[in-house]
mmCIF file of C-alpha atoms in Angstrom:
data_model
loop_
_atom_site.group_PDB
_atom_site.id
_atom_site.type_symbol
_atom_site.label_atom_id
_atom_site.label_comp_id
_atom_site.label_asym_id
_atom_site.label_seq_id
_atom_site.Cartn_x
_atom_site.Cartn_y
_atom_site.Cartn_z
ATOM 1 C CA ALA A 1 155.949 63.871 -1.605
ATOM 2 C CA GLN A 2 156.311 61.956 -0.161
ATOM 3 C CA SER A 3 155.405 57.696 -0.620
ATOM 4 C CA VAL A 4 154.865 54.153 -0.299
ATOM 5 C CA THR A 5 154.400 51.936 -2.310
ATOM 6 C CA GLN A 6 153.485 48.187 -1.345
ATOM 7 C CA PRO A 7 153.300 46.267 -4.614
ATOM 8 C CA ASP A 8 151.801 43.119 -3.015
ATOM 9 C CA ILE A 9 147.720 43.698 -2.305
ATOM 10 C CA HIS A 10 147.993 40.026 -1.042
ATOM 11 C CA ILE A 11 149.759 36.908 -0.278
ATOM 12 C CA THR A 12 149.402 33.619 0.628
ATOM 13 C CA VAL A 13 151.877 31.183 2.298
ATOM 14 C CA SER A 14 152.330 28.081 4.522
ATOM 15 C CA GLU A 15 152.573 27.349 7.378
ATOM 16 C CA GLY A 16 156.890 27.042 7.847
ATOM 17 C CA ALA A 17 158.187 28.301 4.688
ATOM 18 C CA SER A 18 159.477 32.241 4.883
ATOM 19 C CA LEU A 19 158.147 35.281 3.257
ATOM 20 C CA GLU A 20 159.346 38.694 2.317
ATOM 21 C CA LEU A 21 156.967 41.071 1.892
ATOM 22 C CA ARG A 22 157.744 44.656 -0.234
ATOM 23 C CA CYS A 23 157.775 48.071 0.471
ATOM 24 C CA ASN A 24 159.195 50.838 -1.390
ATOM 25 C CA TYR A 25 158.908 54.566 -1.190
ATOM 26 C CA SER A 26 160.092 57.572 -2.391
ATOM 27 C CA TYR A 27 161.048 60.141 0.647
ATOM 28 C CA GLY A 28 162.976 63.676 -0.103
ATOM 29 C CA ALA A 29 165.303 62.800 2.802
ATOM 30 C CA THR A 30 166.931 60.184 4.778
ATOM 31 C CA PRO A 31 163.509 58.304 6.024
ATOM 32 C CA TYR A 32 162.198 56.883 8.819
ATOM 33 C CA LEU A 33 160.742 53.596 8.171
ATOM 34 C CA PHE A 34 157.887 51.186 9.961
ATOM 35 C CA TRP A 35 156.536 48.142 9.207
ATOM 36 C CA TYR A 36 153.441 47.666 11.355
ATOM 37 C CA VAL A 37 150.782 44.787 11.544
ATOM 38 C CA GLN A 38 147.237 44.613 13.049
ATOM 39 C CA SER A 39 144.744 41.992 12.933
ATOM 40 C CA PRO A 40 141.655 41.939 12.116
ATOM 41 C CA GLY A 41 139.499 45.032 13.466
ATOM 42 C CA GLN A 42 141.999 46.079 15.752
ATOM 43 C CA GLY A 43 144.807 48.374 15.539
ATOM 44 C CA LEU A 44 147.672 49.116 14.416
ATOM 45 C CA GLN A 45 151.539 47.114 16.238
ATOM 46 C CA LEU A 46 154.477 48.504 15.923
ATOM 47 C CA LEU A 47 156.852 44.805 14.247
ATOM 48 C CA LEU A 48 160.492 47.044 13.585
ATOM 49 C CA LYS A 49 162.108 50.246 12.803
ATOM 50 C CA TYR A 50 164.655 52.162 11.415
ATOM 51 C CA PHE A 51 165.938 55.152 11.839
ATOM 52 C CA SER A 52 169.873 55.268 11.046
ATOM 53 C CA GLY A 53 172.481 52.819 11.899
ATOM 54 C CA ASP A 54 172.562 48.870 11.080
ATOM 55 C CA THR A 55 170.344 48.575 7.972
ATOM 56 C CA LEU A 56 169.162 44.950 9.486
ATOM 57 C CA VAL A 57 166.689 45.473 11.620
ATOM 58 C CA GLN A 58 165.377 42.686 14.696
ATOM 59 C CA GLY A 59 161.744 43.341 15.263
ATOM 60 C CA ILE A 60 159.008 41.486 17.509
ATOM 61 C CA LYS A 61 158.107 38.103 16.584
ATOM 62 C CA GLY A 62 160.583 37.285 15.045
ATOM 63 C CA PHE A 63 160.530 39.405 11.732
ATOM 64 C CA GLU A 64 163.137 41.808 9.862
ATOM 65 C CA ALA A 65 163.116 44.382 7.183
ATOM 66 C CA GLU A 66 166.276 45.918 5.993
ATOM 67 C CA PHE A 67 167.298 49.160 4.535
ATOM 68 C CA LYS A 68 168.454 49.082 0.843
ATOM 69 C CA ARG A 69 168.790 53.155 0.351
ATOM 70 C CA SER A 70 170.274 52.081 -3.638
ATOM 71 C CA GLN A 71 166.232 50.554 -3.640
ATOM 72 C CA SER A 72 164.280 52.414 -1.684
ATOM 73 C CA SER A 73 163.315 49.577 0.130
ATOM 74 C CA PHE A 74 162.490 48.476 3.076
ATOM 75 C CA ASN A 75 160.969 44.997 3.523
ATOM 76 C CA LEU A 76 159.845 43.165 5.884
ATOM 77 C CA ARG A 77 161.450 39.209 6.274
ATOM 78 C CA LYS A 78 160.490 36.596 8.420
ATOM 79 C CA PRO A 79 162.223 32.598 8.068
ATOM 80 C CA SER A 80 159.039 30.405 9.315
ATOM 81 C CA VAL A 81 155.440 32.231 9.473
ATOM 82 C CA HIS A 82 153.153 31.245 12.011
ATOM 83 C CA TRP A 83 149.864 30.323 11.284
ATOM 84 C CA SER A 84 149.331 33.600 14.325
ATOM 85 C CA ASP A 85 150.566 35.757 11.553
ATOM 86 C CA ALA A 86 147.708 35.586 9.761
ATOM 87 C CA ALA A 87 147.236 39.776 9.691
ATOM 88 C CA GLU A 88 147.251 42.845 6.962
ATOM 89 C CA TYR A 89 151.021 44.095 7.252
ATOM 90 C CA PHE A 90 151.154 47.789 6.423
ATOM 91 C CA CYS A 91 155.004 49.384 5.415
ATOM 92 C CA ALA A 92 154.837 53.177 6.499
ATOM 93 C CA VAL A 93 157.084 56.556 6.285
ATOM 94 C CA GLY A 94 157.632 58.923 8.723
ATOM 95 C CA GLY A 95 158.903 62.895 9.228
ATOM 96 C CA ASN A 96 158.539 64.363 12.539
ATOM 97 C CA ASN A 97 154.879 65.270 12.614
ATOM 98 C CA ASP A 98 153.595 62.709 10.396
ATOM 99 C CA MET A 99 153.533 59.179 8.851
ATOM 100 C CA ARG A 100 152.392 57.824 5.432
ATOM 101 C CA PHE A 101 150.865 54.532 4.872
ATOM 102 C CA GLY A 102 151.479 51.535 2.443
ATOM 103 C CA ALA A 103 147.634 49.794 0.530
ATOM 104 C CA GLY A 104 148.836 46.961 3.762
ATOM 105 C CA THR A 105 149.650 43.529 2.666
ATOM 106 C CA ARG A 106 146.976 41.106 3.494
ATOM 107 C CA LEU A 107 148.861 37.401 5.075
ATOM 108 C CA THR A 108 147.187 34.100 4.629
ATOM 109 C CA VAL A 109 148.762 30.987 5.948
ATOM 110 C CA LYS A 110 148.307 27.654 4.866
ATOM 111 C CA PRO A 111 147.801 25.026 7.277
ATOM 112 C CA SER B 1 152.973 53.155 30.821
ATOM 113 C CA GLN B 2 151.133 55.107 28.307
ATOM 114 C CA THR B 3 147.771 54.069 26.686
ATOM 115 C CA ILE B 4 145.030 54.877 24.660
ATOM 116 C CA HIS B 5 141.347 54.521 24.314
ATOM 117 C CA GLN B 6 139.357 55.650 21.510
ATOM 118 C CA TRP B 7 135.611 54.834 21.434
ATOM 119 C CA PRO B 8 133.747 54.247 20.655
ATOM 120 C CA ALA B 9 134.983 50.752 19.116
ATOM 121 C CA THR B 10 131.846 50.782 17.026
ATOM 122 C CA LEU B 11 129.784 53.596 15.794
ATOM 123 C CA VAL B 12 126.536 53.570 13.118
ATOM 124 C CA GLN B 13 125.178 57.013 11.826
ATOM 125 C CA PRO B 14 122.684 58.700 9.262
ATOM 126 C CA VAL B 15 123.642 59.571 6.838
ATOM 127 C CA GLY B 16 123.608 63.925 7.648
ATOM 128 C CA SER B 17 123.653 63.273 11.208
ATOM 129 C CA PRO B 18 126.635 64.007 13.562
ATOM 130 C CA LEU B 19 130.309 62.833 14.568
ATOM 131 C CA SER B 20 132.128 62.712 17.915
ATOM 132 C CA LEU B 21 134.660 60.204 18.539
ATOM 133 C CA GLU B 22 136.468 60.574 21.592
ATOM 134 C CA CYS B 23 140.504 60.165 21.306
ATOM 135 C CA THR B 24 142.894 60.337 25.107
ATOM 136 C CA VAL B 25 146.283 59.654 25.943
ATOM 137 C CA GLU B 26 147.594 59.193 29.793
ATOM 138 C CA GLY B 27 150.952 58.175 31.287
ATOM 139 C CA THR B 28 152.797 60.817 28.923
ATOM 140 C CA SER B 29 152.610 64.581 28.231
ATOM 141 C CA ASN B 30 152.871 66.826 25.101
ATOM 142 C CA PRO B 31 152.359 64.192 22.897
ATOM 143 C CA ASN B 32 151.936 64.773 19.123
ATOM 144 C CA LEU B 33 148.183 63.319 18.133
ATOM 145 C CA TYR B 34 146.641 62.009 15.230
ATOM 146 C CA TRP B 35 143.715 60.569 13.570
ATOM 147 C CA TYR B 36 144.140 58.044 10.896
ATOM 148 C CA ARG B 37 140.907 56.786 8.280
ATOM 149 C CA GLN B 38 141.063 53.328 6.550
ATOM 150 C CA ALA B 39 139.677 52.541 4.157
ATOM 151 C CA ALA B 40 138.172 48.961 2.954
ATOM 152 C CA GLY B 41 140.885 47.846 1.901
ATOM 153 C CA ARG B 42 142.984 51.069 1.541
ATOM 154 C CA GLY B 43 146.074 51.885 3.459
ATOM 155 C CA LEU B 44 145.508 54.498 6.220
ATOM 156 C CA GLN B 45 145.229 58.675 5.054
ATOM 157 C CA LEU B 46 146.649 60.890 7.065
ATOM 158 C CA LEU B 47 143.549 63.596 8.434
ATOM 159 C CA PHE B 48 144.689 65.559 10.990
ATOM 160 C CA TYR B 49 147.337 65.715 13.532
ATOM 161 C CA SER B 50 148.316 68.396 17.157
ATOM 162 C CA VAL B 51 151.536 69.747 18.525
ATOM 163 C CA GLY B 52 149.343 70.907 21.066
ATOM 164 C CA ILE B 53 146.813 72.582 22.422
ATOM 165 C CA GLY B 54 145.054 73.966 20.050
ATOM 166 C CA GLN B 55 147.491 72.855 17.043
ATOM 167 C CA ILE B 56 145.522 71.696 14.358
ATOM 168 C CA SER B 57 146.957 69.961 11.212
ATOM 169 C CA SER B 58 144.118 69.195 8.202
ATOM 170 C CA GLU B 59 145.854 66.970 5.693
ATOM 171 C CA VAL B 60 143.444 66.823 3.062
ATOM 172 C CA PRO B 61 140.370 68.530 2.882
ATOM 173 C CA GLN B 62 137.198 66.865 3.619
ATOM 174 C CA ASN B 63 134.070 67.161 5.381
ATOM 175 C CA LEU B 64 135.296 65.748 8.950
ATOM 176 C CA SER B 65 137.012 68.344 11.887
ATOM 177 C CA ALA B 66 139.554 67.736 14.934
ATOM 178 C CA SER B 67 139.814 69.711 18.424
ATOM 179 C CA ARG B 68 141.965 69.545 20.835
ATOM 180 C CA PRO B 69 140.768 70.943 23.921
ATOM 181 C CA GLN B 70 143.315 69.095 26.322
ATOM 182 C CA ASP B 71 146.584 68.171 26.275
ATOM 183 C CA ARG B 72 145.554 64.378 25.726
ATOM 184 C CA GLN B 73 142.862 64.890 24.713
ATOM 185 C CA PHE B 74 141.686 64.909 20.516
ATOM 186 C CA ILE B 75 138.734 64.533 19.195
ATOM 187 C CA LEU B 76 137.538 63.859 15.457
ATOM 188 C CA SER B 77 133.498 65.675 14.529
ATOM 189 C CA SER B 78 132.151 65.862 11.694
ATOM 190 C CA LYS B 79 127.914 68.590 11.413
ATOM 191 C CA LYS B 80 126.376 66.546 8.950
ATOM 192 C CA LEU B 81 127.831 62.582 7.912
ATOM 193 C CA LEU B 82 128.488 62.010 4.030
ATOM 194 C CA LEU B 83 128.402 58.091 3.544
ATOM 195 C CA SER B 84 131.904 57.959 2.015
ATOM 196 C CA ASP B 85 132.354 58.986 5.743
ATOM 197 C CA SER B 86 132.387 55.021 6.126
ATOM 198 C CA GLY B 87 135.647 53.961 7.081
ATOM 199 C CA PHE B 88 137.691 52.867 10.462
ATOM 200 C CA TYR B 89 139.068 55.274 11.760
ATOM 201 C CA LEU B 90 142.311 55.015 14.261
ATOM 202 C CA CYS B 91 144.579 57.917 17.173
ATOM 203 C CA ALA B 92 147.585 57.254 17.060
ATOM 204 C CA TRP B 93 149.544 59.525 19.994
ATOM 205 C CA SER B 94 153.085 59.637 19.327
ATOM 206 C CA VAL B 95 156.524 61.826 21.413
ATOM 207 C CA GLN B 96 160.028 60.631 19.690
ATOM 208 C CA ALA B 97 157.722 61.422 16.318
ATOM 209 C CA PRO B 98 157.514 59.766 14.558
ATOM 210 C CA VAL B 99 157.301 56.698 16.311
ATOM 211 C CA ALA B 100 152.902 56.010 16.651
ATOM 212 C CA PHE B 101 150.939 54.431 19.236
ATOM 213 C CA PHE B 102 148.552 53.433 17.501
ATOM 214 C CA GLY B 103 144.457 52.505 19.292
ATOM 215 C CA GLN B 104 142.516 49.903 18.933
ATOM 216 C CA GLY B 105 140.049 52.104 15.986
ATOM 217 C CA THR B 106 136.060 52.692 15.344
ATOM 218 C CA ARG B 107 134.486 51.207 12.707
ATOM 219 C CA LEU B 108 132.462 53.518 11.348
ATOM 220 C CA THR B 109 129.307 52.960 9.295
ATOM 221 C CA VAL B 110 127.032 55.798 7.399
ATOM 222 C CA VAL B 111 123.970 54.388 6.405
#
């Protein structure tokens, strides 16, 4: 069965510091992988996705993620965090008719 | 452009009362439609998905049901709410599956 694990429930970084959010997945075939961001009380916004091809994918708001098949990982990175990046981040793995989400990582940004 | 509408935004209902949450999509045809629930501090759980009118797949046995009376309308219902039904409910759609776009969510509190 497909599943997604986000090991870090909460991460705090200083504004301007780099960020890496971890995501590990379990899937029977080549997965479709996603990162979403959720601001408090809001829906989810797609940051980036991986379907195939280049394993380093660029997304919106300066985020990128790297698919590593050998590690079953799809970690999200940003070189310099802005205060507006404070939110909840969800990794997801999908098939044709469903998507499974991790439990989320809450990001706090210190001034 | 495509938009998704979900209402109401917040809802407080007593235990044992019925529930009806509505989601409509504009600007696309024959979308896949999804209902997710997000419990406090947890990730998103897929409740139902639909690939066409009248076609509903249920992911988990529970107190809820879904219906799709029109191509771009997806309704989440319950005959009698339980306290455990409290949560944040998100509707989503996709056409080029499995990329999903989310509504703004409904915060349901059962008291």
